[in-house]
PDB file of N, CA and C and ligand atoms in Angstrom:
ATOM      1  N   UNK C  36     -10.701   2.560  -1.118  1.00  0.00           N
ATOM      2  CA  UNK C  36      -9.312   2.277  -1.461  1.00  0.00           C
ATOM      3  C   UNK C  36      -9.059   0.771  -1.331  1.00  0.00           C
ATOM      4  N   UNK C  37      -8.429  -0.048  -2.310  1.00  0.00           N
ATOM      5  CA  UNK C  37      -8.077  -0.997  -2.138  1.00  0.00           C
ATOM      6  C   UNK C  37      -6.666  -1.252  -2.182  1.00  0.00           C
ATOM      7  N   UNK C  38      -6.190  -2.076  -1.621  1.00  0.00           N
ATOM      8  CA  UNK C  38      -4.431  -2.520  -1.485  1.00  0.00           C
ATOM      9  C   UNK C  38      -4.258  -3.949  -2.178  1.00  0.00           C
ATOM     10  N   UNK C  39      -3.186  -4.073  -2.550  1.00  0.00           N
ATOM     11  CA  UNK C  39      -2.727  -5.179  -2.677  1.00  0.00           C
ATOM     12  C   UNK C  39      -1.383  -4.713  -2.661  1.00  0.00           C
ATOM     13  N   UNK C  40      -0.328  -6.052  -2.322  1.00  0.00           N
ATOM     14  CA  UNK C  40       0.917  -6.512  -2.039  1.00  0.00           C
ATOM     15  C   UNK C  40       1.425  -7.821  -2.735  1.00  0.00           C
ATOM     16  N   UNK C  41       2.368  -7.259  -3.218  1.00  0.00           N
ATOM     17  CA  UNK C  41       3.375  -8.237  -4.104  1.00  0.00           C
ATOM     18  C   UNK C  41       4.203  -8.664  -3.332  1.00  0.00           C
ATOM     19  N   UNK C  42       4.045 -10.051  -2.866  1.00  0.00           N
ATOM     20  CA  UNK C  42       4.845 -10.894  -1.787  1.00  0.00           C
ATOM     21  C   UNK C  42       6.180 -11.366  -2.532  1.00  0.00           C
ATOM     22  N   UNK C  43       5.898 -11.846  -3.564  1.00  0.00           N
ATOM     23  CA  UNK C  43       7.261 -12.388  -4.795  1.00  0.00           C
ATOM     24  C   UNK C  43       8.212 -11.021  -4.626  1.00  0.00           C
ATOM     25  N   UNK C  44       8.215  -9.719  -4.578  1.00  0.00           N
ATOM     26  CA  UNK C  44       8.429  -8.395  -4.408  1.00  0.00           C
ATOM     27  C   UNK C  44       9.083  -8.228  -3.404  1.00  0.00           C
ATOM     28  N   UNK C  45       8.437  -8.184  -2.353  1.00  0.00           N
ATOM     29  CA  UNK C  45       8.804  -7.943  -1.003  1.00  0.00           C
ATOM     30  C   UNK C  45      10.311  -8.411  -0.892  1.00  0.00           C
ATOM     31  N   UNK C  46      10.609  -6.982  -0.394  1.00  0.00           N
ATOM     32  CA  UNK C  46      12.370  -7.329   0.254  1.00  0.00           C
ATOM     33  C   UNK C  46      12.701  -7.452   1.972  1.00  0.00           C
ATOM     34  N   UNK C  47      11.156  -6.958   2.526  1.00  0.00           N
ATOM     35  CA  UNK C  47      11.394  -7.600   4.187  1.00  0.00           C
ATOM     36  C   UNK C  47      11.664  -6.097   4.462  1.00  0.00           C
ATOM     37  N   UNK C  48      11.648  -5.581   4.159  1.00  0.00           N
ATOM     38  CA  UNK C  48      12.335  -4.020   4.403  1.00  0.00           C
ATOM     39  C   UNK C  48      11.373  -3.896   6.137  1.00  0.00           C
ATOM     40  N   UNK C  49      10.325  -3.978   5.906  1.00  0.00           N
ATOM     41  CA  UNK C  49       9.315  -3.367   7.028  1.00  0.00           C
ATOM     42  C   UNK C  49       8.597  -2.229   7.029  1.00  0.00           C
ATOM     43  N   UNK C  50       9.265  -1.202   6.058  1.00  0.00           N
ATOM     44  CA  UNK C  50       8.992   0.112   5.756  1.00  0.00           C
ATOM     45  C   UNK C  50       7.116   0.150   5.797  1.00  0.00           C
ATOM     46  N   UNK C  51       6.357  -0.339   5.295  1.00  0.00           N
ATOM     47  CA  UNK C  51       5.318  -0.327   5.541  1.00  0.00           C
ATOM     48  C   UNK C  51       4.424  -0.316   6.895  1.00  0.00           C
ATOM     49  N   UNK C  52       4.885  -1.421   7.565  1.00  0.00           N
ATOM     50  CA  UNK C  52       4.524  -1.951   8.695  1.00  0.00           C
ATOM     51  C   UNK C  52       4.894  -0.512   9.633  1.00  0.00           C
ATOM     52  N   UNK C  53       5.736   0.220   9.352  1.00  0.00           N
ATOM     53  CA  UNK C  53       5.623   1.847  10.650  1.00  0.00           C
ATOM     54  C   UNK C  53       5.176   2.591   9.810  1.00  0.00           C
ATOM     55  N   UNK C  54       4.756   2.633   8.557  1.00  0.00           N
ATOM     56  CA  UNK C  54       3.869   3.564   8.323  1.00  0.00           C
ATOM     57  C   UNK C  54       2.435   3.440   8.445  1.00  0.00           C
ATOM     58  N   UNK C  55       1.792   2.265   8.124  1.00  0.00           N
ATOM     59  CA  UNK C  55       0.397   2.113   8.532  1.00  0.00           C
ATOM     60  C   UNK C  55       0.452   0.761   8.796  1.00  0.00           C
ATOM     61  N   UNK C  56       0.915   0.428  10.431  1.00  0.00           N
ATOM     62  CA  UNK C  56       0.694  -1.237  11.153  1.00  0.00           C
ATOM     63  C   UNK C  56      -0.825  -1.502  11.417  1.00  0.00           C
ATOM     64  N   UNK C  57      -2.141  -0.707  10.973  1.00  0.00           N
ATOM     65  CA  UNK C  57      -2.806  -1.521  10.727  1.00  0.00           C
ATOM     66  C   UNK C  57      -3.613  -2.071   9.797  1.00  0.00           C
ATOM     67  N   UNK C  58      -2.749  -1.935   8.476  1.00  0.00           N
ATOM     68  CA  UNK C  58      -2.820  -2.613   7.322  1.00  0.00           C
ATOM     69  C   UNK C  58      -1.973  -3.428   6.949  1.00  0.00           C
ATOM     70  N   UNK C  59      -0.548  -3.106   7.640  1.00  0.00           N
ATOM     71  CA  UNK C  59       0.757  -4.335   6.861  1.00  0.00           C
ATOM     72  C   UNK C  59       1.165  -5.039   8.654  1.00  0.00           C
ATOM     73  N   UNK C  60       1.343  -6.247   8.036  1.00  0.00           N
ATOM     74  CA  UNK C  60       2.198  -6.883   9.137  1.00  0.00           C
ATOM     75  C   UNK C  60       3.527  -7.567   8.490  1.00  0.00           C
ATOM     76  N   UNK C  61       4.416  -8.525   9.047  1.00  0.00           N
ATOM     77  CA  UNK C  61       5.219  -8.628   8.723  1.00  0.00           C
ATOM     78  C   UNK C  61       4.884 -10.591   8.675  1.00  0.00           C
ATOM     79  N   UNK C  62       5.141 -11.664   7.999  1.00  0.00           N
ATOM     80  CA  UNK C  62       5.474 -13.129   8.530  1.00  0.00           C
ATOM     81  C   UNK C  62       6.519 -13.250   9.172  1.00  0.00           C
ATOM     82  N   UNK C  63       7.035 -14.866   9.475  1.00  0.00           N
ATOM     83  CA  UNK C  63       7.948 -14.924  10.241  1.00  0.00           C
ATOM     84  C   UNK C  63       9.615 -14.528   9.135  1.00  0.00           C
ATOM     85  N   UNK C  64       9.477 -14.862   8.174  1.00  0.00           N
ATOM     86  CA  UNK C  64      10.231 -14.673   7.219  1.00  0.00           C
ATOM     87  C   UNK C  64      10.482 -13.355   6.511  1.00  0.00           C
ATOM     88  N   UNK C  65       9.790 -12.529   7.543  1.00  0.00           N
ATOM     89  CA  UNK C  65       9.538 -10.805   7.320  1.00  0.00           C
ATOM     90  C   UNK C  65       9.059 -10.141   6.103  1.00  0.00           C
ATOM     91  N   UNK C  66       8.268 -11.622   5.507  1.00  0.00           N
ATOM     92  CA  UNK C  66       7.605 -10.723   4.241  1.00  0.00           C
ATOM     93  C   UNK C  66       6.424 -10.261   4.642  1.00  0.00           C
ATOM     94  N   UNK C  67       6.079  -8.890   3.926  1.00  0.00           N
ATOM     95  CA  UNK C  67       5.070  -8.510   4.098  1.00  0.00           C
ATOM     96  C   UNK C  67       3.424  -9.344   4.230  1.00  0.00           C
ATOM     97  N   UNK C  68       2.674  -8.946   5.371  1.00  0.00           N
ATOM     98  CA  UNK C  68       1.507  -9.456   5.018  1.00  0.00           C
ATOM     99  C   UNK C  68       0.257  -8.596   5.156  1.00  0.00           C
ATOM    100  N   UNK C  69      -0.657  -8.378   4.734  1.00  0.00           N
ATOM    101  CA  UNK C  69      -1.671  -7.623   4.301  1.00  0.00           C
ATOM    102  C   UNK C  69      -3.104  -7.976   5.522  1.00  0.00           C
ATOM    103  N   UNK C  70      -3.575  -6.789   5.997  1.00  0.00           N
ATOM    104  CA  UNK C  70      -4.053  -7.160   7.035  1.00  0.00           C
ATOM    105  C   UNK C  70      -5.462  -6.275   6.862  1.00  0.00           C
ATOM    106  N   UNK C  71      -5.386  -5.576   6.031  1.00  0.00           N
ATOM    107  CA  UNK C  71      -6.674  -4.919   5.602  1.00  0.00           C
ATOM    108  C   UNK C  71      -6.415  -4.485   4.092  1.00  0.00           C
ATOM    109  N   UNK C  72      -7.644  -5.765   3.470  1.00  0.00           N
ATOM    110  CA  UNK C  72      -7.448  -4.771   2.040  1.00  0.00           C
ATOM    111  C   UNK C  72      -8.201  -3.697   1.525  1.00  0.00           C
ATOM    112  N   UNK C  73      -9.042  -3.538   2.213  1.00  0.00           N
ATOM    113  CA  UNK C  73      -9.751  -2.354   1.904  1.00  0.00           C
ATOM    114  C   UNK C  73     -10.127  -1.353   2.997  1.00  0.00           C
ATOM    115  N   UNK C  74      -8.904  -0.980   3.321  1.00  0.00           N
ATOM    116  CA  UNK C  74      -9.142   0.163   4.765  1.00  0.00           C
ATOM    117  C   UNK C  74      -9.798   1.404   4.515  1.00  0.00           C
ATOM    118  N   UNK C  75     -10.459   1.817   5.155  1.00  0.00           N
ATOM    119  CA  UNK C  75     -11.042   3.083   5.687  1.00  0.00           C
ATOM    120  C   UNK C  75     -10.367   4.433   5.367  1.00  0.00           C
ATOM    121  N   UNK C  76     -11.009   5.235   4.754  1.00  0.00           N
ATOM    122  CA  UNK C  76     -10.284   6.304   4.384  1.00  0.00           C
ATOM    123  C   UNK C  76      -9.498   7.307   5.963  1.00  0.00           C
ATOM    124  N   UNK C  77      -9.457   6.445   6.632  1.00  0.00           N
ATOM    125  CA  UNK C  77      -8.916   7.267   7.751  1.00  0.00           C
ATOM    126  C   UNK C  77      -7.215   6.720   7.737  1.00  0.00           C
ATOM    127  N   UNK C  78      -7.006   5.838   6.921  1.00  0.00           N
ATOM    128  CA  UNK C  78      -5.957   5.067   6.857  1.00  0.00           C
ATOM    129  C   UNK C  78      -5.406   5.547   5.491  1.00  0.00           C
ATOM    130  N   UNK C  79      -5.960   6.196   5.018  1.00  0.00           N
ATOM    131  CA  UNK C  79      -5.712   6.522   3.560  1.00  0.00           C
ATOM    132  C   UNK C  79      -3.835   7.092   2.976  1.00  0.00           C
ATOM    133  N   UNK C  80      -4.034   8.022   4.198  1.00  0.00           N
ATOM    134  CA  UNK C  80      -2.480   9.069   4.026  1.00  0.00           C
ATOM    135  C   UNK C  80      -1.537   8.192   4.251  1.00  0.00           C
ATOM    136  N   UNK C  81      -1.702   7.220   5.400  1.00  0.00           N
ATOM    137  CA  UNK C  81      -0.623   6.249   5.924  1.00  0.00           C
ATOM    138  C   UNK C  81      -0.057   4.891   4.764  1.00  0.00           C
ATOM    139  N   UNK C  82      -1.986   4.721   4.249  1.00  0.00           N
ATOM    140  CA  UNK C  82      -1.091   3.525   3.170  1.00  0.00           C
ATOM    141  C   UNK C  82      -0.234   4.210   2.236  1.00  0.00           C
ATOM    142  N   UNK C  83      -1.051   5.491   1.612  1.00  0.00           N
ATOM    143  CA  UNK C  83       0.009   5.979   0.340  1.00  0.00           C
ATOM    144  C   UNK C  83       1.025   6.119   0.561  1.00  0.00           C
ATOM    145  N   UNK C  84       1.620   6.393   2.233  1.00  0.00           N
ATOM    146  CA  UNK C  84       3.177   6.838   2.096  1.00  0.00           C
ATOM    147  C   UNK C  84       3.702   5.598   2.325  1.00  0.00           C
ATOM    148  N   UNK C  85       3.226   4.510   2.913  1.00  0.00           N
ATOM    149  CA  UNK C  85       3.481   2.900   2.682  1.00  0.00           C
ATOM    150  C   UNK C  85       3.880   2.673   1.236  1.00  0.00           C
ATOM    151  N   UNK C  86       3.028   3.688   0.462  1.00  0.00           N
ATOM    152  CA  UNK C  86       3.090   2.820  -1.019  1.00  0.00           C
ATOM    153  C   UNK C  86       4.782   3.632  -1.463  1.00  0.00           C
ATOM    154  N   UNK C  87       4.557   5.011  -1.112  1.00  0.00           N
ATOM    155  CA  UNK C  87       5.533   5.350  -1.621  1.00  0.00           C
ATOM    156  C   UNK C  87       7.104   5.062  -1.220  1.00  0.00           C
ATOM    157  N   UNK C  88       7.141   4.494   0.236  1.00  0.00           N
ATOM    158  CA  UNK C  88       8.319   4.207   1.148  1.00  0.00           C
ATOM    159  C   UNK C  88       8.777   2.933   0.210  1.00  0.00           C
ATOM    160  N   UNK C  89       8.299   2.024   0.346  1.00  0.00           N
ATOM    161  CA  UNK C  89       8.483   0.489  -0.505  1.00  0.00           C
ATOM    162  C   UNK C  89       9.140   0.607  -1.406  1.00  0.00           C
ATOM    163  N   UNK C  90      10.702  -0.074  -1.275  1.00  0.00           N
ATOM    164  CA  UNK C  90      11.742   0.294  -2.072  1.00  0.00           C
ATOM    165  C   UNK C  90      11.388  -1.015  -2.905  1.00  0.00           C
ATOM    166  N   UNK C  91      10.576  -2.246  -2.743  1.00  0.00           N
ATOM    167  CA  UNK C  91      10.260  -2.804  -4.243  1.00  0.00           C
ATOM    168  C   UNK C  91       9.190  -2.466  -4.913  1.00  0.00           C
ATOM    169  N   UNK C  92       8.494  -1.158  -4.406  1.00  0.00           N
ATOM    170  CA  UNK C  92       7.122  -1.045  -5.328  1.00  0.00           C
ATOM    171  C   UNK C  92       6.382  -2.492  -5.511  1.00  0.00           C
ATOM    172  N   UNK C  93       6.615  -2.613  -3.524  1.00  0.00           N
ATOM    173  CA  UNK C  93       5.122  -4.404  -3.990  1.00  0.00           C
ATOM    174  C   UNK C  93       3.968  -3.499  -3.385  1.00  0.00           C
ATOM    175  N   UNK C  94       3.950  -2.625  -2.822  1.00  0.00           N
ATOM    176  CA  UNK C  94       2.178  -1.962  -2.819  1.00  0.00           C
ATOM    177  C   UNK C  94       1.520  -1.253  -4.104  1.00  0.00           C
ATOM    178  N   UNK C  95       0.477  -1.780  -4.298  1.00  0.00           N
ATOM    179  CA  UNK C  95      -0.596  -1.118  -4.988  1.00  0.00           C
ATOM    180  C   UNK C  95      -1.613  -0.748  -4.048  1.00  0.00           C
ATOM    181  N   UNK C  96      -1.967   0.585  -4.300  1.00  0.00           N
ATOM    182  CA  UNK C  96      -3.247   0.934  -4.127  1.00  0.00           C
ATOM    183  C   UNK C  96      -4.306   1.282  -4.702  1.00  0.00           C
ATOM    184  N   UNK C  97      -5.541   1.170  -5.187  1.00  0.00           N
ATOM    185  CA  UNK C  97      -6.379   1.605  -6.229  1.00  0.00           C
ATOM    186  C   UNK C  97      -7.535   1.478  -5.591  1.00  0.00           C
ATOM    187  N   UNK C  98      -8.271   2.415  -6.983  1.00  0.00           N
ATOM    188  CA  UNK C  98      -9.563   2.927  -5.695  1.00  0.00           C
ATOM    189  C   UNK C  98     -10.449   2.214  -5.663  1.00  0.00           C
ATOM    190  N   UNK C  99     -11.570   1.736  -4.617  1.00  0.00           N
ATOM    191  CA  UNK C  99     -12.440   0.617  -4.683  1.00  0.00           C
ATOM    192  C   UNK C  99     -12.847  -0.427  -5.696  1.00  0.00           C
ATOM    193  N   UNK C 100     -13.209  -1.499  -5.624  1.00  0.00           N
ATOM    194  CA  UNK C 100     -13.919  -1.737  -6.271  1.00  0.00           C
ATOM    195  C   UNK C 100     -15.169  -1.369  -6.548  1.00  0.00           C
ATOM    196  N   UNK C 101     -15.569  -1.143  -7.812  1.00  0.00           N
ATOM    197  CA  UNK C 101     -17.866  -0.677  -7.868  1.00  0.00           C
ATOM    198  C   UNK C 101     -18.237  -2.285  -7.135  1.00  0.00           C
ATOM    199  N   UNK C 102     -19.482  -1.946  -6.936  1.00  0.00           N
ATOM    200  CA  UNK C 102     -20.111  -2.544  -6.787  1.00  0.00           C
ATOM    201  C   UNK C 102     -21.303  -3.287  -7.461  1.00  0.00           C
TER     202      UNK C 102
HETATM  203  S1  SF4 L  31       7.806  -1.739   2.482  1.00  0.00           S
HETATM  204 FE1  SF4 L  31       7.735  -3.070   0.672  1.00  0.00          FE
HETATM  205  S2  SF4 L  31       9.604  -4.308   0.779  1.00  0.00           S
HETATM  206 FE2  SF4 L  31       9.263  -3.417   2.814  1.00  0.00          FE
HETATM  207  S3  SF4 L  31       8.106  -5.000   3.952  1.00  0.00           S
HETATM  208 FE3  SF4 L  31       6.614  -3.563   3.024  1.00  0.00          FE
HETATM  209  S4  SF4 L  31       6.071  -4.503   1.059  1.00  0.00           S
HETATM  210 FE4  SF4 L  31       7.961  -5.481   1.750  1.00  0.00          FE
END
């Protein structure tokens, strides 16, 4: 699984950061910041509902890159 985050996006909400804090953190300016982009499928359930909580739709998730 890979993540990315749309910082231009980000409304500071936090919503991410209590659903899976150890992939999102927050800056001082409470935009989102990205702390694992390619987490572990044990993290999997937590980012998607990250993705889905995010009232600007700045998470993407998609599935690995090949190699
Ligand atoms: S849930 Fe979305 S808007 Fe809220 S801090 Fe995370 S990325 Fe930003």
């Amino acid at each position: 699984m890979r993540v990315q985050v749309d910082r231009e996006k980000c409304l500071g909400s936090g919503l991410c950061l209590l659903k899976a804090p150890t992939v999102f953190d927050q800056d001082d300016e409470g935009l989102v910041l990205l702390l694992e982009a390619q987490p572990g499928t044990s993290a999997e359930e937590a980012v998607r509902n990250a993705e889905k909580s995010c009232p600007a739709e700045a998470i993407t998730v998609s599935p690995p890159a090949a190699n």
